[in-house]
Coordinates of C-alpha atoms and ligand atoms in Angstrom, one line a residue:
Chain A
M1 CA -67.8 -222.5 -91.9
T2 CA -69.2 -224.5 -89.0
A3 CA -72.5 -224.0 -87.3
V4 CA -71.0 -224.9 -83.9
T5 CA -69.9 -222.4 -81.3
A6 CA -67.2 -223.4 -79.0
T7 CA -68.4 -223.6 -75.5
R8 CA -66.1 -222.1 -72.9
G9 CA -65.7 -223.6 -69.5
T10 CA -66.1 -221.1 -66.7
G11 CA -64.9 -223.5 -64.0
R12 CA -61.3 -222.6 -63.3
R13 CA -61.5 -218.8 -63.5
S14 CA -59.2 -217.4 -60.8
L15 CA -59.8 -213.6 -61.4
P16 CA -63.3 -212.2 -61.7
L17 CA -62.1 -210.0 -64.6
P18 CA -64.6 -209.2 -67.3
A19 CA -64.0 -211.3 -70.4
G20 CA -63.3 -208.2 -72.5
L21 CA -60.4 -207.1 -70.2
R22 CA -58.9 -210.6 -70.1
R23 CA -58.9 -210.7 -73.9
C24 CA -57.0 -207.3 -74.0
A25 CA -54.1 -208.5 -72.0
V26 CA -51.8 -209.6 -74.8
P27 CA -52.4 -206.5 -77.0
L28 CA -51.6 -204.3 -74.0
A29 CA -48.3 -206.1 -73.4
L30 CA -47.4 -205.7 -77.1
L31 CA -48.1 -202.0 -76.8
V32 CA -45.7 -201.6 -74.0
L33 CA -43.0 -203.4 -76.0
W34 CA -43.7 -201.2 -78.9
Q35 CA -43.3 -197.9 -77.0
A36 CA -40.0 -199.2 -75.5
S37 CA -38.7 -200.2 -79.0
V38 CA -39.4 -196.7 -80.4
G39 CA -38.1 -195.0 -77.3
L40 CA -34.8 -197.0 -77.5
G41 CA -34.4 -196.1 -81.1
W42 CA -34.8 -199.6 -82.4
I43 CA -37.6 -198.5 -84.8
S44 CA -37.6 -195.3 -86.8
T45 CA -40.4 -192.9 -85.9
R46 CA -40.8 -191.9 -89.5
S47 CA -42.2 -195.3 -90.6
V48 CA -43.7 -196.3 -87.3
P49 CA -44.9 -193.7 -84.8
S50 CA -44.7 -194.4 -81.1
P51 CA -47.8 -195.3 -79.1
S52 CA -47.5 -191.9 -77.3
Q53 CA -47.5 -190.1 -80.7
I54 CA -50.6 -192.2 -81.7
L55 CA -52.2 -191.3 -78.4
S56 CA -51.7 -187.6 -79.0
A57 CA -53.0 -187.9 -82.6
F58 CA -56.0 -189.7 -81.1
W59 CA -56.4 -186.9 -78.6
E60 CA -56.3 -184.2 -81.3
L61 CA -58.8 -186.0 -83.4
T62 CA -61.1 -186.5 -80.5
V63 CA -60.9 -182.9 -79.2
S64 CA -61.5 -181.5 -82.7
G65 CA -64.6 -183.7 -83.0
E66 CA -63.3 -185.1 -86.3
L67 CA -63.0 -188.7 -85.0
A68 CA -66.6 -188.7 -83.7
V69 CA -68.0 -187.5 -87.0
H70 CA -66.2 -190.2 -89.0
L71 CA -66.9 -192.8 -86.4
L72 CA -70.6 -192.0 -86.6
V73 CA -70.7 -192.2 -90.3
S74 CA -68.9 -195.5 -90.3
L75 CA -71.2 -196.9 -87.6
A76 CA -74.2 -195.8 -89.5
R77 CA -73.0 -197.6 -92.7
V78 CA -72.2 -200.8 -90.8
S79 CA -75.5 -200.7 -89.0
A80 CA -77.5 -200.1 -92.1
G81 CA -75.6 -202.8 -94.0
L82 CA -75.9 -205.3 -91.2
A83 CA -79.6 -204.6 -90.7
I84 CA -80.2 -205.3 -94.4
G85 CA -77.8 -208.2 -94.6
V86 CA -78.9 -210.0 -91.4
S87 CA -82.6 -209.5 -92.3
A88 CA -82.1 -210.8 -95.8
G89 CA -80.0 -213.7 -94.6
T90 CA -82.5 -214.6 -91.9
V91 CA -85.6 -214.4 -94.2
C92 CA -83.9 -216.6 -96.8
A93 CA -82.7 -219.1 -94.2
L94 CA -86.3 -219.3 -92.7
I95 CA -87.8 -219.8 -96.1
A96 CA -85.3 -222.4 -97.2
G97 CA -84.9 -224.0 -93.8
L98 CA -88.6 -224.5 -92.9
S99 CA -89.9 -225.7 -96.3
R100 CA -88.8 -228.1 -98.9
R101 CA -90.1 -225.9 -101.7
G102 CA -88.2 -222.9 -100.2
E103 CA -85.1 -224.9 -100.2
D104 CA -85.5 -225.9 -103.8
A105 CA -86.1 -222.4 -104.8
L106 CA -83.3 -220.7 -102.8
D107 CA -80.6 -223.0 -101.6
A108 CA -78.9 -223.9 -104.9
L109 CA -78.8 -220.2 -106.0
L110 CA -77.5 -219.0 -102.7
Q111 CA -74.9 -221.7 -102.4
M112 CA -73.7 -220.7 -105.9
L113 CA -73.5 -217.0 -105.0
R114 CA -71.7 -217.5 -101.8
T115 CA -68.6 -218.8 -103.6
L116 CA -68.3 -215.4 -105.1
P117 CA -65.9 -213.1 -103.1
H118 CA -68.3 -210.3 -102.5
L119 CA -65.5 -207.7 -102.5
A120 CA -64.9 -208.4 -106.1
L121 CA -68.3 -206.8 -106.8
V122 CA -66.9 -203.3 -105.9
P123 CA -66.5 -202.1 -109.5
L124 CA -69.9 -203.4 -110.4
F125 CA -71.5 -201.7 -107.4
I126 CA -69.9 -198.4 -108.2
L127 CA -71.4 -198.6 -111.7
W128 CA -74.8 -199.6 -110.4
F129 CA -75.0 -197.4 -107.3
G130 CA -72.6 -194.6 -108.0
I131 CA -70.2 -193.4 -105.3
G132 CA -72.6 -192.3 -102.5
E133 CA -73.6 -194.3 -99.4
T134 CA -75.5 -197.0 -101.4
P135 CA -72.5 -199.1 -102.7
K136 CA -70.9 -199.1 -99.2
I137 CA -74.0 -200.2 -97.5
A138 CA -74.7 -202.7 -100.2
L139 CA -71.3 -204.2 -99.8
V140 CA -71.7 -204.7 -96.1
A141 CA -75.2 -206.1 -96.6
L142 CA -74.1 -208.6 -99.2
G143 CA -71.2 -209.7 -97.2
T144 CA -73.2 -210.3 -94.0
A145 CA -76.2 -212.0 -95.6
F146 CA -74.3 -215.2 -96.4
P147 CA -72.8 -216.2 -93.1
I148 CA -76.3 -215.6 -91.5
Y149 CA -78.0 -217.6 -94.2
L150 CA -75.6 -220.5 -94.2
N151 CA -75.5 -220.9 -90.4
L152 CA -79.1 -220.3 -89.7
F153 CA -80.2 -222.7 -92.5
A154 CA -77.8 -225.4 -91.1
G155 CA -79.0 -224.6 -87.6
I156 CA -82.7 -225.1 -88.5
R157 CA -82.0 -228.3 -90.3
T158 CA -79.9 -229.8 -87.5
V159 CA -82.3 -229.2 -84.6
D160 CA -82.4 -232.6 -82.9
A161 CA -84.9 -234.5 -84.9
K162 CA -85.7 -236.9 -82.0
V163 CA -86.7 -233.9 -79.8
V164 CA -88.8 -232.4 -82.6
E165 CA -90.5 -235.8 -83.0
A166 CA -91.2 -236.1 -79.3
V167 CA -92.6 -232.6 -79.2
S168 CA -94.8 -233.3 -82.2
T169 CA -96.8 -235.7 -80.1
L170 CA -97.6 -233.0 -77.6
G171 CA -100.3 -231.2 -79.7
L172 CA -98.5 -228.0 -80.7
T173 CA -99.5 -226.2 -83.8
R174 CA -97.0 -226.0 -86.6
W175 CA -96.3 -222.4 -85.8
E176 CA -95.8 -223.1 -82.1
L177 CA -93.4 -225.9 -82.9
I178 CA -91.4 -223.5 -85.1
A179 CA -91.4 -220.6 -82.7
Q180 CA -90.8 -222.5 -79.5
V181 CA -88.7 -225.4 -80.5
I182 CA -87.1 -225.1 -84.0
L183 CA -86.0 -221.4 -83.9
P184 CA -84.6 -221.5 -80.4
G185 CA -82.8 -224.7 -81.4
A186 CA -81.2 -222.8 -84.3
L187 CA -80.2 -219.8 -82.2
P188 CA -76.7 -221.0 -81.4
A189 CA -76.0 -221.4 -85.1
F190 CA -77.5 -218.0 -85.8
L191 CA -75.2 -216.4 -83.3
T192 CA -72.2 -218.1 -84.8
G193 CA -73.4 -216.7 -88.1
L194 CA -73.8 -213.3 -86.6
R195 CA -70.2 -213.3 -85.3
Y196 CA -68.9 -214.2 -88.7
A197 CA -71.2 -211.5 -90.2
L198 CA -69.8 -208.8 -87.9
G199 CA -66.2 -209.7 -89.0
V200 CA -67.2 -209.5 -92.6
A201 CA -69.1 -206.3 -92.0
W202 CA -66.0 -204.4 -90.8
L203 CA -63.9 -205.9 -93.7
S204 CA -66.5 -204.7 -96.2
L205 CA -66.6 -201.3 -94.6
V206 CA -62.8 -200.9 -94.8
V207 CA -62.8 -201.7 -98.5
G208 CA -66.0 -199.7 -99.2
E209 CA -64.7 -196.6 -97.4
Q210 CA -61.4 -196.5 -99.3
I211 CA -63.2 -195.9 -102.6
N212 CA -64.6 -192.4 -103.2
A213 CA -65.6 -191.7 -99.6
S214 CA -65.7 -188.2 -98.1
S215 CA -66.2 -189.3 -94.6
G216 CA -65.8 -192.3 -92.3
I217 CA -62.9 -194.0 -90.6
G218 CA -61.6 -195.4 -93.9
Y219 CA -61.6 -191.9 -95.5
L220 CA -59.7 -190.6 -92.4
A221 CA -57.0 -193.2 -93.1
M222 CA -56.8 -192.5 -96.8
T223 CA -56.4 -188.7 -96.4
A224 CA -53.8 -189.3 -93.7
R225 CA -51.8 -191.2 -96.2
E226 CA -51.6 -188.2 -98.4
F227 CA -50.1 -186.2 -95.6
L228 CA -47.8 -189.0 -94.4
R229 CA -49.6 -189.1 -91.1
T230 CA -48.8 -192.7 -90.1
D231 CA -50.0 -191.9 -86.6
V232 CA -53.5 -191.0 -87.9
I233 CA -53.6 -194.1 -90.1
I234 CA -52.8 -196.2 -87.0
V235 CA -55.5 -194.4 -85.0
A236 CA -57.9 -195.5 -87.7
L237 CA -56.7 -199.0 -87.6
I238 CA -57.1 -199.0 -83.8
V239 CA -60.6 -197.7 -84.0
Y240 CA -61.5 -200.5 -86.5
A241 CA -59.9 -203.0 -84.1
I242 CA -61.9 -201.7 -81.1
L243 CA -65.1 -201.7 -83.0
G244 CA -64.5 -205.3 -84.0
L245 CA -63.8 -206.3 -80.4
L246 CA -66.9 -204.5 -79.2
A247 CA -69.0 -206.2 -81.8
D248 CA -67.6 -209.6 -80.7
L249 CA -68.3 -208.6 -77.1
I250 CA -71.9 -207.8 -77.9
V251 CA -72.4 -211.2 -79.5
R252 CA -70.9 -212.9 -76.4
V253 CA -73.3 -211.0 -74.2
I254 CA -76.2 -212.1 -76.4
E255 CA -75.0 -215.7 -76.2
R256 CA -74.7 -215.5 -72.4
S257 CA -78.2 -214.2 -72.0
T258 CA -79.9 -216.4 -74.6
L259 CA -78.1 -219.7 -74.3
V260 CA -78.4 -219.9 -70.5
W261 CA -79.6 -223.5 -70.8
R262 CA -76.3 -224.7 -72.1
P263 CA -74.2 -226.5 -69.4
A264 CA -71.2 -224.2 -70.1
F265 CA -73.4 -221.2 -69.2
I266 CA -75.4 -222.7 -66.4
K267 CA -74.7 -221.2 -63.0
E268 CA -76.8 -222.7 -60.3
Chain B
M1 CA -102.1 -240.1 -55.1
S2 CA -104.8 -242.6 -55.1
H3 CA -103.7 -246.2 -54.8
A4 CA -105.9 -248.6 -56.5
L5 CA -106.1 -252.1 -55.0
P6 CA -103.5 -254.5 -56.4
R7 CA -105.3 -256.1 -59.2
I8 CA -105.4 -259.5 -60.8
S9 CA -105.6 -259.2 -64.5
T10 CA -108.8 -260.1 -66.1
P11 CA -108.0 -260.4 -69.8
S12 CA -111.6 -261.1 -70.8
Q13 CA -113.1 -257.7 -70.0
S14 CA -115.4 -258.2 -72.9
D15 CA -118.0 -255.7 -71.7
T16 CA -115.6 -252.7 -72.4
R17 CA -114.7 -251.6 -75.9
P18 CA -111.0 -251.7 -76.6
V19 CA -109.2 -248.3 -76.4
V20 CA -106.9 -249.4 -79.3
S21 CA -108.0 -251.5 -82.1
V22 CA -105.6 -252.4 -84.9
R23 CA -106.7 -254.6 -87.9
G24 CA -104.6 -255.8 -90.7
L25 CA -101.9 -253.3 -90.3
V26 CA -99.3 -253.3 -93.1
R27 CA -96.2 -251.3 -93.2
N28 CA -93.4 -251.5 -95.8
F29 CA -90.0 -249.9 -96.0
G30 CA -89.2 -250.3 -99.6
A31 CA -89.2 -254.0 -100.4
V32 CA -89.2 -254.9 -96.7
T33 CA -92.5 -255.6 -95.1
V34 CA -92.1 -254.9 -91.4
L35 CA -95.8 -255.1 -90.3
D36 CA -97.7 -257.7 -92.3
G37 CA -101.4 -257.7 -91.4
L38 CA -101.0 -257.1 -87.7
S39 CA -104.0 -257.0 -85.5
L40 CA -104.1 -256.0 -81.8
D41 CA -106.7 -254.8 -79.3
L42 CA -105.8 -253.1 -76.1
Q43 CA -108.5 -252.8 -73.3
P44 CA -108.8 -249.6 -71.3
G45 CA -106.5 -249.6 -68.3
S46 CA -104.7 -252.7 -69.4
F47 CA -100.9 -253.1 -69.2
T48 CA -99.4 -254.9 -72.2
A49 CA -95.8 -255.8 -72.8
L50 CA -94.7 -256.0 -76.4
L51 CA -91.8 -258.4 -76.9
G52 CA -89.9 -259.6 -80.0
R53 CA -86.6 -259.9 -81.6
S54 CA -84.6 -256.8 -82.4
G55 CA -85.7 -255.4 -85.7
C56 CA -89.0 -257.3 -85.7
G57 CA -91.0 -254.0 -85.9
K58 CA -91.9 -253.2 -82.3
S59 CA -90.9 -249.5 -82.6
T60 CA -92.6 -249.3 -86.0
L61 CA -95.9 -250.5 -84.4
L62 CA -95.5 -248.0 -81.6
R63 CA -94.8 -245.2 -83.9
T64 CA -97.9 -246.0 -85.9
L65 CA -99.9 -246.0 -82.7
A66 CA -98.3 -242.6 -81.8
R67 CA -99.2 -241.4 -85.3
L68 CA -95.6 -240.4 -85.8
D69 CA -95.6 -242.2 -89.2
P70 CA -97.8 -241.5 -92.2
A71 CA -101.1 -243.3 -92.1
P72 CA -100.5 -247.0 -93.0
E73 CA -102.6 -249.6 -94.6
G74 CA -105.2 -251.2 -92.4
A75 CA -107.7 -250.0 -89.8
V76 CA -106.3 -248.3 -86.7
Q77 CA -108.6 -246.9 -84.0
L78 CA -106.9 -244.8 -81.4
P79 CA -107.9 -242.5 -78.5
D80 CA -107.0 -238.8 -78.9
E81 CA -105.4 -238.8 -75.6
R82 CA -102.1 -240.5 -76.3
A83 CA -98.6 -240.0 -74.8
V84 CA -95.2 -241.5 -75.7
V85 CA -92.0 -242.0 -73.7
F86 CA -89.0 -243.0 -75.7
Q87 CA -85.8 -244.7 -74.8
E88 CA -84.2 -241.2 -74.6
P89 CA -85.9 -238.5 -72.5
R90 CA -86.1 -236.2 -75.6
L91 CA -86.7 -233.1 -73.5
V92 CA -86.3 -229.6 -75.1
P93 CA -83.0 -228.4 -73.7
W94 CA -83.9 -224.7 -73.8
M95 CA -87.0 -225.0 -71.8
R96 CA -87.0 -225.6 -68.1
V97 CA -88.3 -228.9 -66.8
L98 CA -91.7 -227.6 -65.9
R99 CA -92.1 -225.9 -69.3
N100 CA -91.2 -229.1 -71.0
V101 CA -93.9 -230.9 -69.0
T102 CA -96.6 -228.4 -69.7
L103 CA -95.7 -227.9 -73.4
G104 CA -98.8 -228.0 -75.5
L105 CA -101.2 -228.1 -72.6
R106 CA -104.2 -225.8 -73.2
H107 CA -105.6 -225.8 -69.7
A108 CA -105.6 -222.5 -67.8
D109 CA -104.1 -224.3 -64.8
A110 CA -101.4 -226.0 -66.9
E111 CA -98.6 -225.0 -64.5
A112 CA -100.4 -226.5 -61.5
R113 CA -101.0 -229.7 -63.4
G114 CA -97.3 -229.7 -64.5
L115 CA -96.2 -229.3 -60.9
A116 CA -98.5 -232.0 -59.7
A117 CA -97.2 -234.4 -62.4
L118 CA -93.6 -233.6 -61.4
A119 CA -94.5 -234.2 -57.7
E120 CA -95.9 -237.6 -58.7
V121 CA -92.6 -238.6 -60.3
G122 CA -90.6 -237.2 -57.4
L123 CA -89.1 -234.3 -59.3
S124 CA -90.7 -231.2 -57.7
H125 CA -87.3 -229.9 -56.6
R126 CA -86.0 -229.9 -60.3
A127 CA -89.1 -228.2 -61.8
H128 CA -87.1 -225.1 -62.7
A129 CA -83.9 -226.8 -63.7
W130 CA -82.5 -227.0 -67.2
P131 CA -82.9 -230.4 -68.7
L132 CA -79.2 -230.8 -69.5
T133 CA -78.5 -230.6 -65.8
L134 CA -80.7 -233.7 -65.0
S135 CA -79.3 -237.1 -64.5
G136 CA -80.5 -239.8 -66.9
G137 CA -83.0 -241.2 -64.4
E138 CA -84.3 -237.7 -63.6
A139 CA -84.7 -236.8 -67.2
Q140 CA -86.6 -240.0 -67.9
R141 CA -88.9 -239.2 -65.0
A142 CA -89.5 -235.7 -66.4
A143 CA -90.4 -237.4 -69.7
L144 CA -92.8 -239.6 -67.8
A145 CA -94.3 -236.5 -66.1
R146 CA -94.7 -234.9 -69.6
A147 CA -96.6 -237.9 -70.7
L148 CA -98.7 -238.3 -67.6
V149 CA -99.8 -234.7 -67.4
R150 CA -101.8 -235.2 -70.6
E151 CA -103.9 -237.8 -68.8
P152 CA -103.5 -240.2 -71.6
R153 CA -105.9 -243.1 -72.2
L154 CA -103.0 -244.7 -74.1
L155 CA -99.5 -244.6 -72.8
L156 CA -96.8 -245.8 -75.2
L157 CA -93.4 -246.7 -73.8
D158 CA -90.6 -247.7 -76.1
E159 CA -87.9 -249.3 -74.0
P160 CA -88.0 -246.4 -71.6
F161 CA -85.7 -248.0 -69.0
A162 CA -83.2 -249.5 -71.4
A163 CA -80.6 -246.7 -71.0
L164 CA -80.7 -246.7 -67.2
D165 CA -78.6 -248.5 -64.7
A166 CA -80.1 -251.5 -63.0
L167 CA -81.0 -249.8 -59.7
T168 CA -82.6 -246.8 -61.4
R169 CA -84.4 -249.2 -63.7
L170 CA -86.0 -251.0 -60.8
R171 CA -87.1 -247.7 -59.3
M172 CA -88.6 -246.6 -62.6
Q173 CA -90.4 -249.8 -63.1
A174 CA -92.0 -249.4 -59.6
L175 CA -92.8 -245.8 -60.5
V176 CA -94.5 -246.7 -63.7
E177 CA -96.6 -249.4 -61.9
T178 CA -97.7 -246.8 -59.3
L179 CA -98.6 -244.3 -61.9
W180 CA -100.5 -246.9 -63.9
H181 CA -102.5 -247.8 -60.8
A182 CA -103.2 -244.1 -60.1
H183 CA -104.2 -243.1 -63.6
A184 CA -105.2 -246.3 -65.3
P185 CA -104.1 -245.6 -68.9
A186 CA -103.8 -248.5 -71.2
V187 CA -100.1 -249.1 -71.4
L188 CA -98.1 -250.6 -74.2
L189 CA -94.6 -251.2 -73.1
V190 CA -91.9 -252.3 -75.6
T191 CA -89.2 -254.2 -73.7
H192 CA -86.4 -256.7 -74.3
D193 CA -86.5 -257.7 -70.7
V194 CA -88.7 -260.7 -70.0
D195 CA -88.6 -260.0 -66.2
E196 CA -89.7 -256.4 -66.7
A197 CA -92.7 -257.7 -68.7
L198 CA -93.5 -260.1 -65.9
L199 CA -93.1 -257.5 -63.2
L200 CA -95.4 -255.0 -64.8
A201 CA -97.7 -256.3 -67.4
D202 CA -100.9 -258.4 -67.3
R203 CA -100.4 -259.5 -70.8
A204 CA -97.4 -260.2 -73.0
V205 CA -97.7 -260.1 -76.8
M206 CA -94.9 -261.4 -79.0
M207 CA -94.2 -260.0 -82.4
A208 CA -92.7 -262.1 -85.2
N209 CA -92.9 -261.9 -89.0
G210 CA -94.9 -258.7 -88.8
R211 CA -97.7 -260.0 -86.7
I212 CA -98.6 -260.9 -83.1
A213 CA -97.3 -264.4 -82.9
A214 CA -98.3 -265.1 -79.3
D215 CA -100.6 -263.5 -76.8
I216 CA -99.9 -264.6 -73.2
P217 CA -101.9 -263.5 -70.2
I218 CA -99.9 -262.8 -67.0
P219 CA -102.3 -263.5 -64.2
L220 CA -99.9 -262.9 -61.3
T221 CA -100.9 -261.1 -58.2
R222 CA -99.2 -257.8 -57.4
P223 CA -96.7 -256.9 -56.0
R224 CA -94.7 -259.5 -58.0
R225 CA -91.4 -261.0 -57.1
H226 CA -88.8 -262.6 -59.3
G227 CA -88.6 -265.7 -57.1
D228 CA -92.3 -266.6 -57.1
P229 CA -93.2 -270.0 -58.6
G230 CA -95.7 -268.5 -60.9
F231 CA -93.2 -265.9 -62.1
I232 CA -90.6 -268.5 -62.8
A233 CA -93.0 -270.7 -64.7
L234 CA -94.2 -267.8 -66.9
R235 CA -90.7 -266.7 -67.5
S236 CA -89.9 -270.1 -69.0
R237 CA -93.0 -269.9 -71.1
L238 CA -92.2 -266.5 -72.4
L239 CA -88.6 -267.4 -73.2
A240 CA -89.8 -270.5 -74.9
E241 CA -92.2 -268.5 -77.0
L242 CA -89.3 -266.2 -77.9
G243 CA -87.3 -269.2 -79.0
V244 CA -84.6 -268.5 -76.4
D245 CA -82.8 -271.7 -75.1
E246 CA -83.0 -271.4 -71.4
E247 CA -80.2 -273.9 -70.7
H248 CA -77.9 -272.0 -73.0
L249 CA -78.8 -268.8 -71.0
A250 CA -78.3 -270.5 -67.7
A251 CA -74.7 -271.1 -68.6
R252 CA -74.2 -267.3 -68.8
E253 CA -76.5 -266.5 -65.8
P254 CA -73.7 -265.0 -63.6
Q255 CA -73.3 -262.1 -65.9
P256 CA -75.2 -259.2 -64.3
V257 CA -77.9 -257.4 -66.2
E258 CA -76.3 -254.0 -66.0
T259 CA -73.4 -255.1 -68.2
R260 CA -75.8 -254.3 -71.0
A261 CA -74.4 -251.1 -72.4
A262 CA -76.8 -248.2 -72.4
G263 CA -78.7 -247.9 -75.6
A264 CA -76.9 -250.8 -77.2
N265 CA -78.7 -253.8 -78.6
P266 CA -78.6 -256.6 -76.1
A267 CA -77.6 -260.2 -76.7
P268 CA -78.1 -261.5 -80.3
G269 CA -81.5 -263.0 -79.3
G270 CA -82.4 -259.5 -78.2
F271 CA -83.3 -260.4 -74.6
A272 CA -81.6 -259.6 -71.3
L273 CA -82.2 -261.5 -68.2
P274 CA -81.4 -260.1 -64.7
A275 CA -79.4 -262.7 -62.8
G276 CA -81.7 -263.9 -60.0
A277 CA -82.6 -260.4 -58.7
A278 CA -85.1 -261.6 -56.0
A279 CA -86.1 -258.4 -54.3
A280 CA -89.3 -256.6 -55.3
P281 CA -88.5 -253.1 -56.4
S282 CA -89.3 -250.4 -54.0
L283 CA -89.2 -246.6 -54.2
Ligands
ATP301 N1 -87.6 -245.3 -91.6 C1 -87.2 -246.5 -91.9 N2 -86.7 -246.8 -93.1 C2 -86.3 -248.0 -93.5 N3 -86.4 -249.1 -92.7 C3 -86.8 -248.9 -91.5 C4 -87.2 -247.6 -91.0 N4 -87.6 -247.8 -89.7 C5 -87.5 -249.0 -89.4 N5 -87.0 -249.8 -90.4 C6 -86.7 -251.2 -90.4 O1 -87.8 -251.8 -90.0 C7 -87.5 -252.9 -89.1 C8 -88.2 -252.8 -87.8 O2 -87.6 -251.7 -87.1 P1 -88.1 -251.4 -85.6 O3 -87.4 -250.2 -85.2 O4 -89.6 -251.3 -85.6 O5 -87.6 -252.6 -84.8 P2 -87.7 -253.0 -83.3 O6 -88.5 -254.2 -83.1 O7 -88.1 -251.8 -82.5 O8 -86.2 -253.3 -82.9 P3 -85.4 -253.0 -81.6 O9 -85.8 -254.0 -80.6 O10 -83.9 -253.2 -82.0 O11 -85.7 -251.6 -81.2 C9 -86.0 -252.9 -89.1 O12 -85.5 -253.9 -89.9 C10 -85.6 -251.5 -89.5 O13 -84.3 -251.6 -90.1
MG302 MG1 -87.2 -250.4 -81.2

């Protein structure tokens, strides 16, 4: 996992399309191809529904309000898990990143834990937390804490030492130095961590919702399987994909507004 | 900007107490002794060039005077108002230029002071720019403004022009001289460039073996020119003190000074000589 975000040049943009739309171009093309394949009978509709079937299933679920209910439940789980995971990861990274003693106390332990695939903890979490909301949220929280910790810790430790040294001659208090120089310097790495964390959050949610859930997008997909509703399963998958894209978009917007000082983002 | 009259250095300003006083300074890195009982006084408002071979401990001395290193052995008296400019600008990239300049200022009118300092270095129009959009020379001028705005009594410059091209370097040298006249801090300038020392300083100190090996006054009138007889004579003297064989150098004289790569160590002896640049720098 790197702490470096790729910077994107904005120089040779020909169409002023929003980034989100440009990124959707290839999936849209595939969708058209898919509909054509089913329509021409190349693919059996029993194993793979056509996009129009999926669309009508989507419409049904939306009109009945079912989709909204499950979506809200899933979003609530992801938000709660993310809030806990990001906070925990941030606090640990600040403690370990800003003090030697903190590093000694935390880093070895966390580096050890991070090698554990957190999804393997599902059986243990069910035993500990039962089958309610807690294990699902805990899974998301655990999964997201590590990318935040690792990236932010590395970010804090790799803030340009020469700049910090120069600033230290300017008479700032230690707290001002941390708040104005070190943390903003670690922000790009934090956002990289956040993007990883969002990916992990959805993954954890998918797994978490397929065990003993009675609501949520994952539950929707699992019950659809029992009724052989491939169209509903695919609706669920699409919803996951859209949520993932949206999350990514949000991080990009945050980057754009907070990293304005980077040459790639500077518009003067 | 108030222009003081061109001054002739008067090294024996014995009535004023030194602004910097170093006695018996010792600094070791492991088994290596870099500063070995070094003593040095700087008079208020004096301009001193610090010369010496690469690795002889110039930056180490400067860092000690900037209190960037842990307290060393020996007695060091320093003014509280200190400022440092390094070889690199070292601006904070996520703060606009003006914010960089005013960083750490506690005055209510910090912003006005920052703008005034930027005006003095000719950078008013870039006050609200991001540092990464500045040219190398502009960034170094911003670093100079950041130092200046603190009204230092001691200004420490560690090869601040070494990474700049020859023309920009001449401009920066003239700028530093102007600012020194206007604000009269004691300046300690580390440089590898004997001509730079002769253009700017009224005293050159040579470091060798962890001590000041030679202390040479530069009583030349200002503005100074490379071709003046006094300049040439002192240049020979400084080079001799540094143990540089001038005839050997003369053979390589046609090589222009700007071939020195930015940030790289210069010739093995550690000194670069501009080839007969005769014009006085002007802004
Ligand atoms: N933090 C450090 N740890 C170990 N050795 C160091 C450290 N800092 C400096 N030195 C050593 O001390 C010696 C003096 O270094 P210094 O940077 O002061 O030299 P300098 O005179 O500024 O050289 P230059 O002209 O090349 O900049 C060098 O041999 C260097 O390797
Ligand atoms: Mg040095």
